[in-house]
Amino acid sequence: ALGLAGAAGLSRWCDRATAERPAGAPLFWTLGANQTGKAAISAWRDWLAPSLSTGAPLRFWPFEGGLHALLAPGRAVLAEVYPAEAMRHLGIRLSGSKRVREARRAAGPDLRLAMARLGVVASAGLALAVEEGFGADAVGEDRFDSVLGLLCLVAVLDGQRPDFVPADPWIQRWEGWVLGQTAMPAPN
């Protein structure tokens, strides 16, 4: 489709493999497994478009500036976080697939250490979720990813990870970047 050789042709620069992690799924991939695009469409349709239509005070990192510069009371700043990227920055290791509860449960000690390093104190509910591997249901992986994303955000806000965006006008205006990512794509 679209004259591309494969799904990799849909990848943005930040989606490509780096020395630190494998390639992420292309944002516009909507078929089969690992279909990031369907989640993106759902977020745009069900949350972003209605918010914009009501004039919600939203800002978009990195398109409108650095993260700290965009923060203001009463304003939401949207940024993309890649859970696999966040895990590596936080020092969290999985013994298997994050889709498997036991792998998420086994990552609990690393997750608690990352939270302690960031000064994040878990509520009783979050502590239980970590202990239980975020549940046995299908959305356990989503809950796990959400916590990784939040911890990545805290790390950038507290200066433990840089608010980095490549000095490339195409990336800054059109493609965007992944919050906390500093590694550039590996050469082909």
mmCIF file of C-alpha atoms in Angstrom:
data_model
loop_
_atom_site.group_PDB
_atom_site.id
_atom_site.type_symbol
_atom_site.label_atom_id
_atom_site.label_comp_id
_atom_site.label_asym_id
_atom_site.label_seq_id
_atom_site.Cartn_x
_atom_site.Cartn_y
_atom_site.Cartn_z
ATOM 1 C CA ALA A 1 0.000 0.000 0.000
ATOM 2 C CA LEU A 2 1.093 3.581 -0.647
ATOM 3 C CA GLY A 3 4.063 2.261 -2.627
ATOM 4 C CA LEU A 4 6.009 1.468 0.542
ATOM 5 C CA ALA A 5 8.204 -1.608 0.816
ATOM 6 C CA GLY A 6 6.757 -2.457 4.239
ATOM 7 C CA ALA A 7 5.534 -1.141 7.576
ATOM 8 C CA ALA A 8 8.939 0.411 8.328
ATOM 9 C CA GLY A 9 8.205 2.972 5.611
ATOM 10 C CA LEU A 10 5.547 4.412 7.920
ATOM 11 C CA SER A 11 8.039 4.941 10.744
ATOM 12 C CA ARG A 12 8.893 8.352 12.042
ATOM 13 C CA TRP A 13 12.516 9.014 13.002
ATOM 14 C CA CYS A 14 11.746 8.448 16.721
ATOM 15 C CA ASP A 15 10.092 5.070 15.977
ATOM 16 C CA ARG A 16 13.245 3.568 14.504
ATOM 17 C CA ALA A 17 15.606 1.283 16.412
ATOM 18 C CA THR A 18 18.319 2.929 18.492
ATOM 19 C CA ALA A 19 21.374 1.486 20.219
ATOM 20 C CA GLU A 20 19.206 1.371 23.366
ATOM 21 C CA ARG A 21 16.018 -0.300 22.101
ATOM 22 C CA PRO A 22 14.393 -2.043 19.151
ATOM 23 C CA ALA A 23 12.157 -0.171 16.742
ATOM 24 C CA GLY A 24 8.739 0.867 17.963
ATOM 25 C CA ALA A 25 5.607 0.222 15.967
ATOM 26 C CA PRO A 26 4.886 2.908 13.363
ATOM 27 C CA LEU A 27 2.256 5.347 14.599
ATOM 28 C CA PHE A 28 0.223 4.828 11.441
ATOM 29 C CA TRP A 29 0.210 0.992 11.491
ATOM 30 C CA THR A 30 -3.392 -0.218 11.850
ATOM 31 C CA LEU A 31 -3.288 -3.888 10.774
ATOM 32 C CA GLY A 32 -2.542 -7.052 12.714
ATOM 33 C CA ALA A 33 -0.480 -7.194 15.874
ATOM 34 C CA ASN A 34 1.248 -4.211 17.462
ATOM 35 C CA GLN A 35 -1.158 -1.772 15.840
ATOM 36 C CA THR A 36 -0.245 1.485 17.502
ATOM 37 C CA GLY A 37 -2.287 3.364 14.911
ATOM 38 C CA LYS A 38 -5.651 2.114 16.181
ATOM 39 C CA ALA A 39 -4.880 3.391 19.670
ATOM 40 C CA ALA A 40 -3.733 6.728 18.217
ATOM 41 C CA ILE A 41 -6.908 7.063 16.153
ATOM 42 C CA SER A 42 -9.015 6.295 19.208
ATOM 43 C CA ALA A 43 -7.182 8.896 21.299
ATOM 44 C CA TRP A 44 -7.455 11.542 18.574
ATOM 45 C CA ARG A 45 -11.141 10.820 17.900
ATOM 46 C CA ASP A 46 -12.399 10.197 21.437
ATOM 47 C CA TRP A 47 -10.300 12.571 23.490
ATOM 48 C CA LEU A 48 -8.238 15.039 21.508
ATOM 49 C CA ALA A 49 -10.782 16.219 18.895
ATOM 50 C CA PRO A 50 -13.572 16.810 21.457
ATOM 51 C CA SER A 51 -11.143 18.678 23.729
ATOM 52 C CA LEU A 52 -9.947 20.899 20.906
ATOM 53 C CA SER A 53 -13.513 21.579 19.747
ATOM 54 C CA THR A 54 -14.407 22.944 23.194
ATOM 55 C CA GLY A 55 -11.327 25.152 23.366
ATOM 56 C CA ALA A 56 -9.591 23.125 26.073
ATOM 57 C CA PRO A 57 -6.238 24.701 26.981
ATOM 58 C CA LEU A 58 -3.943 22.117 25.391
ATOM 59 C CA ARG A 59 -0.320 22.422 24.342
ATOM 60 C CA PHE A 60 1.633 19.884 22.325
ATOM 61 C CA TRP A 61 5.210 18.905 23.126
ATOM 62 C CA PRO A 62 7.559 19.210 21.208
ATOM 63 C CA PHE A 63 5.633 21.050 18.477
ATOM 64 C CA GLU A 64 5.013 24.160 20.584
ATOM 65 C CA GLY A 65 8.203 24.237 22.637
ATOM 66 C CA GLY A 66 10.059 22.631 25.512
ATOM 67 C CA LEU A 67 8.104 20.784 28.176
ATOM 68 C CA HIS A 68 8.815 23.175 31.043
ATOM 69 C CA ALA A 69 8.058 26.219 28.875
ATOM 70 C CA LEU A 70 4.635 24.809 28.002
ATOM 71 C CA LEU A 71 3.560 24.166 31.584
ATOM 72 C CA ALA A 72 1.090 26.584 33.147
ATOM 73 C CA PRO A 73 -1.755 26.361 35.662
ATOM 74 C CA GLY A 74 -4.988 25.213 34.039
ATOM 75 C CA ARG A 75 -3.243 23.914 30.924
ATOM 76 C CA ALA A 76 -2.665 20.337 29.775
ATOM 77 C CA VAL A 77 0.501 19.474 27.885
ATOM 78 C CA LEU A 78 0.409 16.408 25.666
ATOM 79 C CA ALA A 79 3.577 14.438 24.972
ATOM 80 C CA GLU A 80 4.248 11.020 23.500
ATOM 81 C CA VAL A 81 5.875 8.391 25.702
ATOM 82 C CA TYR A 82 7.131 5.034 24.453
ATOM 83 C CA PRO A 83 6.862 2.436 27.274
ATOM 84 C CA ALA A 84 9.846 0.371 26.058
ATOM 85 C CA GLU A 85 11.951 3.545 26.036
ATOM 86 C CA ALA A 86 10.734 4.476 29.526
ATOM 87 C CA MET A 87 11.550 1.007 30.902
ATOM 88 C CA ARG A 88 15.151 1.283 29.817
ATOM 89 C CA HIS A 89 15.578 4.764 31.264
ATOM 90 C CA LEU A 90 14.015 3.668 34.536
ATOM 91 C CA GLY A 91 16.155 0.518 34.818
ATOM 92 C CA ILE A 92 13.178 -1.835 34.640
ATOM 93 C CA ARG A 93 13.800 -5.251 33.147
ATOM 94 C CA LEU A 94 11.165 -7.709 32.015
ATOM 95 C CA SER A 95 11.649 -11.462 32.233
ATOM 96 C CA GLY A 96 9.215 -11.924 29.340
ATOM 97 C CA SER A 97 6.464 -10.112 27.490
ATOM 98 C CA LYS A 98 4.763 -7.213 29.239
ATOM 99 C CA ARG A 99 1.503 -8.756 28.034
ATOM 100 C CA VAL A 100 2.086 -11.522 30.599
ATOM 101 C CA ARG A 101 1.096 -10.760 34.175
ATOM 102 C CA GLU A 102 3.954 -12.774 35.695
ATOM 103 C CA ALA A 103 6.540 -10.768 33.740
ATOM 104 C CA ARG A 104 4.961 -7.519 34.974
ATOM 105 C CA ARG A 105 4.845 -8.891 38.526
ATOM 106 C CA ALA A 106 8.526 -9.904 38.338
ATOM 107 C CA ALA A 107 9.354 -6.323 37.267
ATOM 108 C CA GLY A 108 7.776 -5.031 40.493
ATOM 109 C CA PRO A 109 11.026 -4.649 42.475
ATOM 110 C CA ASP A 110 12.648 -2.664 39.633
ATOM 111 C CA LEU A 111 9.511 -0.534 39.315
ATOM 112 C CA ARG A 112 9.480 0.201 43.061
ATOM 113 C CA LEU A 113 13.192 1.157 42.916
ATOM 114 C CA ALA A 114 12.529 3.518 40.008
ATOM 115 C CA MET A 115 9.672 5.122 41.925
ATOM 116 C CA ALA A 116 11.886 5.553 44.998
ATOM 117 C CA ARG A 117 14.675 7.157 42.910
ATOM 118 C CA LEU A 118 12.119 9.635 41.551
ATOM 119 C CA GLY A 119 10.571 10.334 44.962
ATOM 120 C CA VAL A 120 7.233 8.871 43.857
ATOM 121 C CA VAL A 121 5.203 7.440 46.727
ATOM 122 C CA ALA A 122 2.679 4.873 45.567
ATOM 123 C CA SER A 123 -0.866 5.013 46.855
ATOM 124 C CA ALA A 124 -2.158 1.803 48.425
ATOM 125 C CA GLY A 125 -3.963 0.995 45.174
ATOM 126 C CA LEU A 126 -0.868 1.489 43.029
ATOM 127 C CA ALA A 127 1.312 -0.503 45.438
ATOM 128 C CA LEU A 128 -1.176 -3.375 45.217
ATOM 129 C CA ALA A 129 -1.314 -3.125 41.416
ATOM 130 C CA VAL A 130 2.487 -3.323 41.207
ATOM 131 C CA GLU A 131 2.509 -6.285 43.603
ATOM 132 C CA GLU A 132 -0.144 -8.075 41.537
ATOM 133 C CA GLY A 133 1.437 -7.361 38.156
ATOM 134 C CA PHE A 134 -1.326 -4.870 37.256
ATOM 135 C CA GLY A 135 -3.975 -7.579 37.077
ATOM 136 C CA ALA A 136 -4.743 -10.678 35.058
ATOM 137 C CA ASP A 137 -7.143 -9.008 32.629
ATOM 138 C CA ALA A 138 -6.250 -7.834 29.134
ATOM 139 C CA VAL A 139 -5.785 -4.202 30.208
ATOM 140 C CA GLY A 140 -3.088 -5.048 32.766
ATOM 141 C CA GLU A 141 -0.484 -4.202 30.129
ATOM 142 C CA ASP A 142 -2.156 -0.812 29.556
ATOM 143 C CA ARG A 143 -2.080 -0.034 33.293
ATOM 144 C CA PHE A 144 1.601 -1.013 33.398
ATOM 145 C CA ASP A 145 2.339 1.192 30.363
ATOM 146 C CA SER A 146 0.509 4.116 31.989
ATOM 147 C CA VAL A 147 2.683 3.925 35.090
ATOM 148 C CA LEU A 148 5.827 3.725 32.941
ATOM 149 C CA GLY A 149 4.674 6.812 31.037
ATOM 150 C CA LEU A 150 3.985 8.730 34.229
ATOM 151 C CA LEU A 151 7.389 7.859 35.677
ATOM 152 C CA CYS A 152 9.062 8.921 32.433
ATOM 153 C CA LEU A 153 7.260 12.263 32.663
ATOM 154 C CA VAL A 154 8.355 12.713 36.286
ATOM 155 C CA ALA A 155 11.966 11.931 35.311
ATOM 156 C CA VAL A 156 11.919 14.629 32.615
ATOM 157 C CA LEU A 157 10.149 17.179 34.819
ATOM 158 C CA ASP A 158 12.666 16.600 37.624
ATOM 159 C CA GLY A 159 15.641 16.861 35.260
ATOM 160 C CA GLN A 160 16.711 13.227 35.563
ATOM 161 C CA ARG A 161 16.054 12.843 31.819
ATOM 162 C CA PRO A 162 16.573 15.688 29.365
ATOM 163 C CA ASP A 163 13.767 17.423 27.510
ATOM 164 C CA PHE A 164 15.511 16.556 24.249
ATOM 165 C CA VAL A 165 14.279 17.034 20.688
ATOM 166 C CA PRO A 166 16.647 16.799 17.705
ATOM 167 C CA ALA A 167 17.414 20.147 16.071
ATOM 168 C CA ASP A 168 15.643 19.097 12.897
ATOM 169 C CA PRO A 169 12.815 21.327 11.633
ATOM 170 C CA TRP A 170 10.952 18.348 10.135
ATOM 171 C CA ILE A 171 10.899 16.540 13.504
ATOM 172 C CA GLN A 172 10.022 19.680 15.459
ATOM 173 C CA ARG A 173 7.165 20.676 13.150
ATOM 174 C CA TRP A 174 5.723 17.426 11.736
ATOM 175 C CA GLU A 175 6.969 14.161 13.192
ATOM 176 C CA GLY A 176 7.414 14.954 16.852
ATOM 177 C CA TRP A 177 9.553 13.000 19.266
ATOM 178 C CA VAL A 178 9.319 10.640 22.250
ATOM 179 C CA LEU A 179 9.602 12.262 25.673
ATOM 180 C CA GLY A 180 12.844 11.256 27.384
ATOM 181 C CA GLN A 181 14.419 9.753 24.256
ATOM 182 C CA THR A 182 17.937 10.992 23.582
ATOM 183 C CA ALA A 183 19.310 8.194 21.395
ATOM 184 C CA MET A 184 19.138 8.780 17.683
ATOM 185 C CA PRO A 185 18.184 5.962 15.320
ATOM 186 C CA ALA A 186 20.902 3.450 14.609
ATOM 187 C CA PRO A 187 22.464 3.709 11.150
ATOM 188 C CA ASN A 188 20.982 1.290 8.623
#
